[in-house]
Structure formats: structure tokens, C-alpha cells
């Protein structure tokens, strides 16, 4: 085992100090279960101040909400244990469902509101008259633990979250620049599709990390709108550069060496633009590049051929790439200014894409909620039928574990690991509950007894490689001290309590394995199908914005990338179809469809051919992954007809954008097809 690093030791000492402070204050105030505060202080603790604050705030809100639900439910249903069990199970499942549909720190509040109701409600059924006092005591103990953890981690050598987020953001920007350099290199792309999907994963992780930014201690928290805007530009960058990459490949495959020679100098200048130092103002250079792109783009004529169409698409995407590069540079400079207290007021109000626009899987959320209901009700049924005095702990732990790991594709291995290390913690729990705590006659002695174990566990919790084993061990010890009356505990009550907790964990594992166990390949297919359904809706006229669609599809690609890797490791021979699906291609097609929907009204005669095309595109994506050869032939014909119709219209900006979008769709859906033929070449 390697020696603890400074950051790990600091986290452990601060967490222990916050936990002991919460126990001390609980004892001074006279709260009945001071170890609830200790357990909460450890649960809320994070290495960085921002996540600790956000987690603490929303945990407090969830605790109050869950306690309120218990106070309303238990007195009215205590004489009908079956109905009370059902009501609490439905509450837990409902909160879990909505928490899984909220990909912000607020989701923690909703999840807490669910299983906190179980933690308070199930043990209180034997004393319903005191439910308000019990709920109030739990709220006070939990809020006290949250407050102590937040104060200590925010004021004592606070570890700011901002520099870590900013470093990740700069790395994503550097990766984007490397991609541009590779894509615009005449030698062709040097990276794999997996590398491209990895960037989408990084963007998704950055978006989730930045949700904690408003709670951070650094000045970066005032630049939240600029950080979010920069992430959105990165999301839009992904389909633009992948499209440029494909168009250059198409030109090389068609042998357009003369064309490539004309574009090469421009492409190298675009690379030079994005690789200038970050403090350089590139707006003027971007303007001159726009002029050069317009000079090289072919004029729109009725007889424009397929090579010209590809060049037209390339020019449109290069225009957008230059715009994104200029915007990203300006936003990064605004972020630096904000860190130094000079953020322009207009940047504080930049519009952004709401987290609600990201990918949401309502089906999986519903399945997770159903598994939680069944697990809780099975434990309640066993408790009621056997009359087990300590049986309340079983549905409590089932609820907690079903909620804890609900975001995993297959929660069962995580629940089993949690169960394993909870069992390992039983001897330590027994030592504290039955031997050390009765011998601790003052607070100083309690601190001395707790320090060796909890300081060591704190180091392992701070270490990512050991967190998955140390946290359930720590939770097992603090949870046992919180759930049991430390003044009256004996071997019989301890054994009963631990058996009930283990029963709840086993029930959560078994029920989850029956209803909620899916593989990475299954989830990957579900993500792909969600994208296809959205593309089908776009074909039917559903309205969206380019920013929202791009953010949602890039988010799906980010979720898809690790699952494709896991699926390939699990069953290599069965995943060829998954690996062949190009989610970046779907993203590009969707953005072009969105663009066509936005400019259709400005196309005049060209719009008449777009209606049938959109319908066939919708039908195409509704059928996937199955393919109809005749349908594909008709779709290709509809694309060519739309290209000819738009070419015959007025030669203005909307027409050029429509031609670029149609060319992109044709190239992405039918890269193997014969080149498009203009109208005069198809006439008989």
C-alpha cells in the first residue's frame, strides 16, 4: 500500500474533524442519535469544496422533504401496515424516478427525499405518536452533519474545484485543436472513431462537473455562463469537424487532386488560426478566412456536379468551424478575465442549453423505480409476516441500495460489493457499539477511540482506487451506530439489527438482478435507438434548435462510447453491428435535418421537394436497424430530386445552406452510392 498523499491526508483529517464536531454539537444539544450527524458528515464530504456545498445543500432539502412525507403518511396509515408499506415504497420509487430524469445536483435532493422517508418512517411505525419528534430529530441531526462538513471543507484549507474544471476544459479544447489538425491534414485522419467518441465522453463529463461550479469557492463560479457556452461550442464542434473530415476524404477518393491543391493552403491557415496562443485575438484573422472560403466555394449553378456539391458543403462547414474557433477563443478569454474579477456583464447573461435538453431515459428510470418498489415491498412483507422486531432495517437498506446504484447499467455487482464490505465492517461495528462506546465516558475519549479507524478509512475513501471498498465499510460502521441506540445496545439487538441490514442488502441485489440487470451492449443499442427516434421525429416536423439537438446527441455519444468498449470486451463476436453504427454520422444527419427545417420557408420552389424527402427520412430512421432496399433506393432518389430542385431556385444564402445540408445527408447516408448527377445530365 502506498503512503497517503497530502491531499488524501487533508481530506481524511477534515472529514474526521467535521464528523467529530457534529457529534460534539449533537451531544451538547441533546439530540437522541448523534451518530446520524457523523454519518451524514462523511456522506457529504468531497475532496473539493464546491461538490461538498452542493451535495450538502441538496441533502438538507431532500431530508426535509422526506421527513415531511413521513409525518404526513405514518400517522394516517400506521394501523394499515400493508398500505403504509405501499405508500412509502411508492414515495421512494417516485422520488427515484424523477431524480434519474434530473441530471443536475438537484437529483441528489430528490433521491434523498425518497430513501430518507424510509430511514425515518420504517423504524417509527412502532411509535407513531412520536413521529413528528423522531422526524424533527433526524432532520436536526442530518442538517447538523451537513453544516459541519460544509463549514470545515469550505473554510479549513479549502480545495477549490475551479482549477480542476478549468484544466479539464483546457484539455478538451486542446483535444479539439488536435482533431482539427488531423482532420485538415492532407495525409488524412490519423485517429480512430473511438478517439472521436472519447471526446464526446469528455464533453459529457465536463458538463456534469460544471453543475457544481456555482457552489465553488474560487472566482471561476462567476464565469458559469461562459463555461457552459464554451462547452456548447465544443458540442457543436464535434459534428462540424467530423463532417469536414468526411468531405475531405470524399474529395480524395474522387481523385479531386486539383481541388485539394486549391484548398490546402486555406486548410493549413485554419489550423494555424486555432493553434495561436490563447491570449491572441483571432476575430480579424477569422474574417479574412471567411472571405477566402467564399472565394474558393463553387458558384451555385443548375449543372453543379457532385464534386462541386461536396466543396460547397466543405465551405459551409469551414465557415462554421472558423466561427466556433473565434467564439471559443473569446469565451476562454472571458473566463480568464472573470477569474481576475473583470468578467464583462453581458457574458454573465449568456444563454445556455438547459440540462433538461440532454438525453433522458424515462424507460430505464421507470424500471429502476419498479425494482425499488418490489425490493421494499418484499422486505416489508417479510417483516410484517414474521413480526421481526428489528425487521425495519431491511426495507430501509433495500431502498438505500436501490437508489445508490440506480444510474449503473447493471447495479448488481456494485450492490454485491457493498454487501461484501458491509459484512467485513460488522466486527468493527460490534467493537465500537459493544465495547468502546460504553467505555467512553467523555467526548475526548470518544475522539481517541474513533481516530485510528476513521482517519485510516478517510484516506482510502479519498483514493479513487479504494473508494468502492472503503466507503461501504465506513457506511457500515457509521450506519450501524446511527441506526441503533448506543445507550442500550447489547449482543442480541446488535445481531438482530445486522441481520436485518444484510437481509435488505440481499433483497436489493436479488430483486435488482431480476428486474434491472442489463448489459452495456443493451444500453448502447437503446442509446442508438433513442437517437434514431429523435431523427424520425425531426423528419415529421418536430421543432428544435441546433444547439439543443447538438448537445443532446453529443451527450448520447458520450454515454455510448464507454458502453461500446465494455460491450466489445464482454462479447467481442456479438458487437460488430454495434461498432459499425456511426453515431457521429447520425449526429451530422440530424443537424442537417434541423437546419433544413429552419430554412424551408425561405427556399421557394425548392421547398416542394423537401416535404417528401423529410417524410422518407423519418420512415428510414423509424425502420432502423432494419433496412429496406427499395426504401433506401427511393430515399436516395428523393435526395437527388431535392438537390436538383434547390439548384433551380434563387442563388442566395438559404439556397447554398440547403444544398450544403442535403449534400451532407446524402454523403452520410449513402457514401457508397454513385455520384449525384445534375438535372441536364439526367435528361433523356
XYZ file of C-alpha atoms in Angstrom:
684
model
C 0.000 0.000 0.000
C 1.430 3.385 -0.916
C 1.717 6.109 1.688
C -1.106 8.636 1.738
C -0.654 11.793 -0.307
C -1.040 15.248 1.179
C -4.488 15.723 -0.398
C -5.688 12.342 0.912
C -4.449 13.092 4.431
C -6.017 16.545 4.327
C -9.364 15.148 3.212
C -9.288 12.463 5.929
C -8.394 14.894 8.718
C -11.004 17.454 7.632
C -13.707 14.793 7.291
C -12.898 13.376 10.717
C -12.871 16.865 12.258
C -16.267 17.657 10.726
C -17.687 14.317 11.905
C -16.433 14.763 15.477
C -17.648 18.369 15.552
C -21.122 17.221 14.505
C -21.134 14.519 17.225
C -19.995 17.040 19.851
C -22.692 19.551 18.944
C -25.328 16.808 18.813
C -24.381 15.697 22.331
C -24.385 19.277 23.621
C -27.804 19.949 22.120
C -29.145 16.648 23.434
C -30.106 15.003 20.146
C -31.023 11.310 20.598
C -28.872 9.796 17.811
C -25.673 11.876 17.393
C -24.109 9.340 15.040
C -26.642 10.288 12.357
C -24.775 13.594 12.195
C -21.441 11.756 11.978
C -22.628 9.500 9.158
C -24.021 12.498 7.261
C -20.769 14.447 7.618
C -18.904 11.597 5.936
C -21.519 11.056 3.211
C -21.499 14.734 2.254
C -17.704 15.093 2.345
C -15.977 15.575 -1.022
C -12.334 16.386 -1.795
C -13.406 19.746 -3.241
C -15.425 22.480 -1.573
C -17.872 23.035 -4.459
C -19.291 19.483 -4.630
C -19.410 19.360 -0.800
C -21.511 22.518 -0.706
C -23.883 21.442 -3.460
C -24.278 17.948 -2.037
C -24.867 19.358 1.443
C -27.467 21.871 0.319
C -29.486 19.375 -1.662
C -29.142 16.682 1.005
C -30.630 19.100 3.517
C -33.515 19.855 1.167
C -34.102 16.167 0.471
C -34.051 15.344 4.178
C -36.668 17.973 4.980
C -38.847 16.822 2.070
C -38.571 13.145 3.064
C -39.299 13.913 6.729
C -42.372 15.917 5.724
C -43.686 12.981 3.693
C -43.217 10.644 6.669
C -45.022 12.993 9.062
C -47.970 13.082 6.664
C -48.077 9.344 5.866
C -47.283 7.417 9.057
C -49.996 8.750 11.453
C -52.754 8.143 8.885
C -51.671 4.664 7.757
C -49.986 3.170 10.822
C -52.987 0.911 11.503
C -52.792 -0.465 7.959
C -49.193 -1.679 7.646
C -49.765 -3.002 4.135
C -50.962 0.398 2.906
C -48.196 2.213 4.766
C -45.603 -0.057 3.188
C -47.096 0.552 -0.259
C -47.251 4.325 0.290
C -43.617 4.536 1.412
C -42.496 2.264 -1.449
C -44.335 4.444 -3.970
C -42.829 7.582 -2.465
C -39.311 6.119 -2.647
C -39.829 4.938 -6.234
C -41.401 8.224 -7.348
C -38.539 10.277 -5.947
C -36.022 7.912 -7.541
C -37.756 8.147 -10.925
C -37.686 11.946 -11.009
C -34.123 12.085 -9.670
C -32.939 9.962 -12.612
C -34.549 12.445 -15.009
C -32.685 15.405 -13.483
C -29.006 15.379 -14.417
C -28.024 18.186 -12.038
C -27.129 18.254 -8.310
C -30.884 18.593 -7.683
C -31.217 14.899 -8.450
C -29.461 14.174 -5.151
C -32.191 16.076 -3.306
C -34.948 14.035 -4.960
C -33.199 10.733 -4.276
C -32.604 11.717 -0.631
C -36.255 12.671 -0.233
C -37.103 9.120 -1.229
C -34.919 6.940 0.922
C -34.870 9.399 3.863
C -38.591 8.718 4.181
C -37.730 5.023 4.540
C -34.915 5.677 7.020
C -37.248 7.687 9.254
C -40.586 6.044 8.567
C -39.936 2.308 8.876
C -38.323 2.400 12.363
C -41.021 4.795 13.603
C -44.037 2.560 12.948
C -43.754 1.095 16.448
C -44.119 4.583 17.942
C -46.365 6.578 15.576
C -47.346 9.089 18.219
C -43.809 10.398 18.335
C -43.330 10.524 14.560
C -43.027 14.313 14.463
C -40.391 14.348 17.211
C -38.481 11.499 15.550
C -38.575 13.182 12.136
C -37.530 16.518 13.633
C -34.611 14.883 15.462
C -33.439 13.145 12.270
C -33.630 16.418 10.341
C -31.699 18.261 13.026
C -29.012 15.573 13.200
C -28.613 15.353 9.421
C -28.608 19.135 8.888
C -26.059 19.476 11.680
C -23.786 16.933 9.980
C -24.209 18.747 6.653
C -23.432 22.114 8.221
C -20.295 20.873 9.956
C -18.988 19.182 6.787
C -19.716 22.251 4.650
C -18.108 24.688 7.091
C -14.967 22.608 7.631
C -14.384 21.764 3.955
C -15.133 25.369 2.887
C -13.062 27.227 5.491
C -10.203 24.945 6.507
C -7.655 24.835 3.655
C -10.445 24.632 1.049
C -9.671 22.649 -2.086
C -11.112 24.711 -4.916
C -12.939 22.829 -7.661
C -12.386 25.591 -10.230
C -8.768 24.860 -11.244
C -9.569 21.174 -11.804
C -12.554 22.017 -14.009
C -10.573 24.653 -15.900
C -7.721 22.197 -16.532
C -10.198 19.629 -17.903
C -11.802 22.295 -20.075
C -8.433 23.374 -21.486
C -7.552 19.751 -22.193
C -10.824 19.321 -24.117
C -10.024 22.445 -26.147
C -6.528 21.097 -26.902
C -8.043 17.781 -27.988
C -10.380 19.719 -30.282
C -7.425 21.539 -31.816
C -5.582 18.252 -32.349
C -8.638 16.869 -34.100
C -8.759 19.912 -36.379
C -5.089 19.460 -37.228
C -5.610 15.767 -38.005
C -8.795 16.318 -39.990
C -7.396 19.094 -42.179
C -4.101 17.317 -42.814
C -3.807 16.309 -46.487
C -2.471 12.924 -45.388
C -5.850 12.151 -43.872
C -7.132 11.344 -40.412
C -4.733 9.588 -38.058
C -7.183 8.784 -35.269
C -9.889 6.185 -34.806
C -13.633 6.559 -34.319
C -13.138 5.519 -30.688
C -10.909 8.575 -30.165
C -13.675 10.786 -31.543
C -16.300 9.243 -29.267
C -13.888 9.694 -26.348
C -14.015 13.439 -26.884
C -17.823 13.319 -26.675
C -17.438 11.449 -23.371
C -15.116 14.181 -22.091
C -17.655 16.859 -23.030
C -20.392 14.970 -21.156
C -18.194 14.627 -18.065
C -17.320 18.323 -18.212
C -20.997 19.240 -18.386
C -21.733 17.155 -15.279
C -18.723 18.571 -13.422
C -19.709 22.159 -14.163
C -23.083 21.725 -12.442
C -21.167 22.086 -9.146
C -19.438 25.294 -10.280
C -21.941 27.770 -8.708
C -21.074 26.316 -5.279
C -17.286 26.572 -5.633
C -15.021 28.791 -3.531
C -12.998 30.130 -6.485
C -13.845 33.105 -8.664
C -14.482 30.714 -11.528
C -18.017 30.298 -10.175
C -18.881 33.767 -11.537
C -17.998 32.589 -15.062
C -20.525 29.737 -15.137
C -22.377 31.091 -18.192
C -19.121 31.434 -20.159
C -18.016 27.913 -19.144
C -21.362 26.483 -20.255
C -21.216 28.430 -23.525
C -17.724 27.072 -24.210
C -18.961 23.531 -23.588
C -21.796 24.105 -26.053
C -19.309 25.264 -28.696
C -17.350 22.058 -28.081
C -20.571 20.080 -28.609
C -21.218 21.861 -31.908
C -17.586 21.402 -32.891
C -17.841 17.582 -32.874
C -20.220 17.165 -35.852
C -18.673 20.063 -37.778
C -15.122 18.673 -37.742
C -16.241 15.081 -38.295
C -18.187 16.350 -41.326
C -15.180 18.249 -42.704
C -13.097 15.140 -42.181
C -15.542 13.050 -44.201
C -15.874 15.601 -47.025
C -12.114 15.827 -47.467
C -11.966 12.047 -47.545
C -14.676 12.027 -50.219
C -12.779 14.548 -52.366
C -9.600 12.478 -52.117
C -11.492 9.292 -53.013
C -12.915 11.015 -56.094
C -9.390 11.951 -57.145
C -10.003 15.669 -56.896
C -6.315 16.451 -56.571
C -6.623 19.781 -58.327
C -9.381 20.840 -55.976
C -7.389 19.705 -52.951
C -4.419 21.791 -54.097
C -6.620 24.912 -54.131
C -7.930 24.203 -50.627
C -4.730 23.027 -48.927
C -3.322 26.477 -48.157
C -6.661 27.523 -46.672
C -6.871 24.384 -44.541
C -3.370 24.985 -43.180
C -4.297 28.571 -42.313
C -7.374 27.341 -40.417
C -5.091 25.025 -38.425
C -2.722 27.920 -37.751
C -5.680 30.036 -36.573
C -6.810 27.604 -33.884
C -3.248 26.911 -32.714
C -2.361 30.537 -31.986
C -1.725 31.345 -28.277
C -4.923 31.580 -26.257
C -4.387 35.289 -25.462
C -4.403 36.187 -29.167
C -7.472 37.903 -30.645
C -8.316 35.913 -33.773
C -11.549 37.657 -34.800
C -9.870 39.678 -37.608
C -7.997 36.634 -38.922
C -11.270 34.706 -38.861
C -12.910 37.393 -41.014
C -10.234 37.117 -43.681
C -10.588 33.317 -43.687
C -14.324 33.700 -44.333
C -13.533 35.793 -47.412
C -11.089 33.185 -48.723
C -13.608 30.378 -48.163
C -16.202 32.302 -50.186
C -13.675 32.775 -52.999
C -12.919 29.037 -53.181
C -16.522 27.826 -52.841
C -18.026 26.930 -56.246
C -20.903 29.053 -57.573
C -24.367 27.516 -57.373
C -25.417 26.561 -60.893
C -28.084 24.252 -62.242
C -25.377 21.935 -63.582
C -23.292 21.818 -60.402
C -21.856 18.291 -60.088
C -21.163 16.066 -57.122
C -17.603 17.325 -56.599
C -18.924 20.887 -56.519
C -21.616 19.873 -54.063
C -19.011 18.332 -51.756
C -16.919 21.515 -51.996
C -19.994 23.611 -51.236
C -20.661 21.522 -48.130
C -16.997 21.763 -47.135
C -17.095 25.555 -47.460
C -20.228 25.837 -45.302
C -18.730 23.657 -42.585
C -15.412 25.541 -42.693
C -17.342 28.793 -42.200
C -18.948 27.336 -39.079
C -15.644 25.892 -37.859
C -13.959 29.298 -38.068
C -16.899 30.884 -36.217
C -16.692 28.256 -33.468
C -12.917 28.720 -33.149
C -13.320 32.504 -32.791
C -16.159 32.110 -30.283
C -14.249 29.526 -28.232
C -11.195 31.803 -28.071
C -13.314 34.781 -26.948
C -15.109 32.721 -24.307
C -11.838 31.335 -22.956
C -10.501 34.882 -22.649
C -13.701 35.938 -20.858
C -13.216 33.078 -18.393
C -9.680 34.277 -17.625
C -11.000 37.804 -17.162
C -13.708 36.517 -14.814
C -11.164 34.651 -12.694
C -9.397 38.003 -12.229
C -12.666 39.812 -11.457
C -13.079 41.511 -14.845
C -15.905 39.494 -16.446
C -17.980 41.684 -18.827
C -21.622 41.994 -17.638
C -23.027 40.698 -20.935
C -21.073 37.446 -20.550
C -22.802 36.750 -17.225
C -26.117 36.572 -19.113
C -25.124 34.306 -21.996
C -27.970 31.938 -22.896
C -27.248 28.256 -22.477
C -28.688 24.819 -23.086
C -30.650 23.575 -20.086
C -29.658 20.183 -18.619
C -33.241 19.113 -19.353
C -32.300 19.171 -23.054
C -29.803 16.329 -22.545
C -30.553 12.652 -23.058
C -33.154 11.314 -20.613
C -34.052 7.628 -20.462
C -37.539 7.519 -18.960
C -37.849 3.788 -19.569
C -34.775 2.920 -17.521
C -35.819 5.378 -14.805
C -39.204 3.662 -14.615
C -37.575 0.231 -14.473
C -35.274 1.369 -11.643
C -38.241 2.745 -9.723
C -40.165 -0.503 -10.206
C -37.228 -2.554 -8.885
C -37.092 -0.303 -5.814
C -40.829 -0.791 -5.172
C -40.566 -4.569 -5.388
C -37.460 -4.746 -3.170
C -39.006 -2.555 -0.483
C -42.348 -4.384 -0.544
C -40.692 -7.827 -0.368
C -38.745 -6.741 2.723
C -41.867 -5.185 4.259
C -43.887 -8.351 3.628
C -41.255 -10.493 5.350
C -41.085 -8.030 8.247
C -44.866 -7.929 8.715
C -45.420 -11.666 8.337
C -42.642 -12.647 10.755
C -43.196 -9.837 13.241
C -39.414 -9.404 13.392
C -38.719 -6.523 15.845
C -35.584 -5.416 14.009
C -37.074 -6.013 10.565
C -37.473 -2.289 9.829
C -33.813 -2.156 8.812
C -34.405 -4.500 5.857
C -36.674 -2.240 3.719
C -34.548 0.735 4.749
C -31.352 -0.778 3.375
C -33.116 -2.133 0.286
C -34.330 1.384 -0.503
C -30.896 2.931 0.056
C -29.063 0.425 -2.150
C -31.649 0.521 -4.961
C -31.225 4.313 -5.037
C -27.437 4.427 -4.627
C -26.630 2.422 -7.769
C -29.649 3.183 -9.953
C -27.560 5.009 -12.562
C -25.495 1.905 -13.381
C -26.358 -0.341 -16.343
C -26.034 -3.364 -14.070
C -26.201 -2.361 -10.387
C -25.879 -5.949 -9.108
C -22.039 -6.114 -8.935
C -21.989 -2.795 -7.068
C -24.667 -3.938 -4.599
C -22.784 -7.199 -4.053
C -19.571 -5.286 -3.412
C -21.395 -3.029 -0.975
C -22.831 -6.095 0.769
C -19.397 -7.733 0.980
C -17.687 -4.789 2.640
C -20.657 -4.133 4.890
C -20.217 -7.689 6.196
C -16.488 -7.004 6.684
C -17.420 -3.945 8.775
C -19.533 -5.957 11.249
C -16.657 -6.809 13.652
C -15.577 -3.157 13.779
C -19.193 -2.067 14.339
C -19.510 -4.601 17.173
C -16.249 -3.399 18.719
C -17.452 0.196 18.826
C -21.052 -0.479 19.791
C -20.500 -3.150 22.444
C -17.005 -2.392 23.808
C -15.562 1.042 23.076
C -18.593 3.345 23.261
C -19.736 2.029 26.670
C -16.196 2.687 27.916
C -16.079 6.253 26.537
C -17.190 8.418 29.473
C -16.311 11.739 27.868
C -16.016 13.258 24.418
C -12.209 13.282 24.406
C -12.111 9.525 24.936
C -14.646 9.057 22.134
C -12.400 11.020 19.766
C -9.393 8.899 20.732
C -11.341 5.687 20.153
C -12.647 6.824 16.757
C -9.485 8.440 15.375
C -7.444 5.368 14.292
C -10.192 3.656 12.298
C -11.875 6.690 10.801
C -8.702 8.556 9.859
C -7.451 5.463 8.047
C -10.787 4.916 6.307
C -10.844 8.582 5.287
C -7.588 8.134 3.357
C -8.979 5.135 1.472
C -12.240 6.973 0.735
C -10.232 9.858 -0.793
C -8.340 7.441 -3.062
C -10.327 6.584 -6.243
C -8.830 3.087 -6.462
C -10.107 2.121 -2.991
C -13.236 4.270 -2.666
C -15.562 1.442 -3.768
C -14.383 -0.736 -0.868
C -13.677 1.868 1.819
C -16.960 3.751 1.540
C -19.301 0.765 2.158
C -17.064 -0.257 5.087
C -17.299 3.277 6.506
C -21.026 3.426 5.795
C -21.498 0.075 7.516
C -19.830 1.262 10.727
C -21.410 4.734 10.909
C -24.785 3.408 9.731
C -24.874 0.801 12.496
C -24.014 3.426 15.119
C -26.703 5.743 13.722
C -29.475 3.151 13.466
C -29.011 1.548 16.875
C -29.448 3.067 20.325
C -25.853 3.192 21.543
C -27.006 3.523 25.180
C -28.996 0.286 25.304
C -27.426 -1.908 22.610
C -26.495 -5.475 23.501
C -25.365 -8.520 21.542
C -28.943 -9.658 20.821
C -30.130 -6.292 19.473
C -26.875 -5.846 17.543
C -27.170 -9.279 15.912
C -30.811 -8.689 15.005
C -30.043 -5.278 13.560
C -27.150 -6.516 11.461
C -29.139 -9.495 10.153
C -31.932 -7.140 9.125
C -29.498 -4.855 7.297
C -27.902 -7.799 5.491
C -31.374 -9.086 4.556
C -32.173 -5.712 2.989
C -28.937 -5.696 1.012
C -29.514 -9.252 -0.213
C -33.075 -8.392 -1.225
C -31.839 -5.341 -3.165
C -29.280 -7.499 -5.021
C -31.744 -10.295 -5.836
C -34.634 -8.058 -6.927
C -32.342 -5.821 -8.952
C -30.857 -8.827 -10.728
C -34.392 -9.881 -11.693
C -35.721 -6.559 -12.995
C -32.872 -4.133 -13.565
C -29.905 -6.141 -14.841
C -28.866 -5.059 -18.335
C -25.592 -5.230 -20.214
C -23.536 -2.473 -21.796
C -24.496 -3.707 -25.277
C -28.205 -3.485 -24.435
C -27.804 0.075 -23.180
C -25.728 1.010 -26.243
C -28.497 -0.212 -28.556
C -31.019 1.745 -26.502
C -28.964 4.935 -26.889
C -28.691 4.413 -30.645
C -32.434 3.805 -30.940
C -33.170 6.950 -28.918
C -31.171 8.937 -31.469
C -32.990 7.296 -34.369
C -36.388 8.046 -32.814
C -35.445 11.696 -32.484
C -34.291 11.825 -36.104
C -37.620 10.268 -37.142
C -39.469 12.989 -35.215
C -37.362 15.662 -36.914
C -38.487 14.277 -40.262
C -42.094 14.662 -39.131
C -41.569 18.335 -38.356
C -40.613 18.406 -34.668
C -39.035 21.753 -33.834
C -35.725 22.075 -32.012
C -32.637 24.273 -32.092
C -29.231 23.378 -33.442
C -27.658 23.975 -30.005
C -30.120 21.735 -28.144
C -30.008 18.934 -30.703
C -26.216 19.018 -30.859
C -25.879 18.995 -27.059
C -28.291 16.070 -26.726
C -26.739 13.943 -29.464
C -23.172 14.609 -28.293
C -24.334 13.663 -24.802
C -25.680 10.378 -26.187
C -22.380 9.730 -27.964
C -20.545 10.436 -24.713
C -22.752 7.913 -22.912
C -22.383 5.460 -25.779
C -18.572 5.408 -26.031
C -17.708 3.594 -22.758
C -20.560 1.140 -23.283
C -19.310 0.193 -26.729
C -15.900 -0.536 -25.204
C -17.440 -2.635 -22.409
C -19.695 -4.484 -24.837
C -16.747 -5.318 -27.071
C -14.832 -6.737 -24.088
C -17.800 -8.766 -22.853
C -18.844 -10.424 -26.136
C -16.434 -9.493 -28.937
C -18.113 -11.580 -31.616
C -21.578 -10.219 -30.941
C -20.799 -6.497 -31.086
C -19.764 -5.967 -34.703
C -23.120 -4.456 -35.540
C -22.851 -2.020 -32.652
C -19.334 -0.954 -33.563
C -20.407 -0.416 -37.184
C -23.070 2.089 -36.147
C -21.626 5.563 -36.533
C -23.323 7.821 -34.003
C -21.349 10.798 -35.303
C -22.950 10.223 -38.702
C -26.401 10.252 -37.105
C -25.481 13.495 -35.351
C -24.450 15.140 -38.623
C -27.606 13.965 -40.388
C -29.769 15.300 -37.564
C -28.091 18.709 -37.586
C -28.595 18.964 -41.350
C -32.255 17.966 -40.981
C -32.697 20.598 -38.252
C -31.108 23.218 -40.489
C -33.395 22.294 -43.402
C -36.463 22.599 -41.173
C -35.357 26.093 -40.163
C -34.770 27.428 -43.713
C -37.501 25.598 -45.660
C -39.777 28.634 -45.752
C -37.032 30.670 -47.489
C -36.411 28.218 -50.340
C -39.389 29.000 -52.567
C -39.779 26.285 -55.235
C -37.063 24.178 -53.613
C -39.306 23.558 -50.606
C -41.707 21.411 -52.660
C -39.144 18.596 -52.870
C -38.205 18.775 -49.180
C -41.593 17.637 -47.846
C -41.456 14.132 -49.419
C -37.746 13.878 -48.545
C -38.369 14.613 -44.856
C -41.116 12.001 -44.747
C -38.842 9.376 -46.267
C -36.025 10.311 -43.858
C -38.445 9.871 -40.964
C -39.506 6.472 -42.306
C -35.844 5.476 -42.777
C -34.949 6.130 -39.129
C -38.145 4.534 -37.848
C -37.135 1.261 -39.554
C -33.566 1.124 -38.212
C -31.724 -1.094 -37.550
C -33.664 -2.987 -40.245
C -33.111 -1.806 -43.813
C -35.462 -1.927 -46.806
C -33.536 -1.960 -50.094
C -36.401 -0.448 -52.072
C -36.919 2.191 -49.401
C -33.244 3.120 -49.485
C -33.376 3.443 -53.282
C -36.401 5.750 -53.048
C -34.703 7.824 -50.334
C -31.592 8.274 -52.461
C -33.784 9.358 -55.363
C -35.639 11.826 -53.142
C -32.322 13.331 -52.034
C -31.174 13.787 -55.627
C -34.536 15.322 -56.601
C -34.272 17.761 -53.689
C -30.747 18.748 -54.741
C -31.920 19.419 -58.311
C -34.963 21.376 -57.121
C -32.905 23.617 -54.852
C -30.314 24.189 -57.597
C -33.034 25.604 -59.822
C -34.098 28.174 -57.220
C -32.684 31.584 -56.420
C -28.959 31.640 -55.772
C -28.937 33.164 -52.269
C -27.592 32.249 -48.828
C -30.508 29.961 -47.766
C -30.184 28.030 -51.021
C -26.458 27.496 -50.513
C -27.071 26.357 -46.928
C -29.814 23.971 -48.093
C -27.544 22.474 -50.762
C -24.769 22.019 -48.195
C -27.183 20.291 -45.799
C -28.638 17.999 -48.484
C -25.144 17.105 -49.691
C -24.147 16.233 -46.141
C -27.187 13.980 -45.668
C -26.577 12.185 -48.973
C -22.906 11.657 -48.233
C -23.582 10.429 -44.667
C -26.407 8.037 -45.572
C -25.101 6.794 -48.929
C -21.299 7.094 -49.036
C -21.188 4.083 -51.382
C -23.694 5.493 -53.917
C -22.792 6.682 -57.386
C -22.126 10.441 -57.554
C -25.101 12.778 -57.834
C -25.962 13.791 -61.406
C -27.295 17.315 -62.103
C -30.560 17.846 -63.991
C -29.151 18.356 -67.502
C -27.137 15.115 -67.262
C -30.203 13.031 -66.354
C -32.416 14.347 -69.126
C -33.226 11.902 -71.919
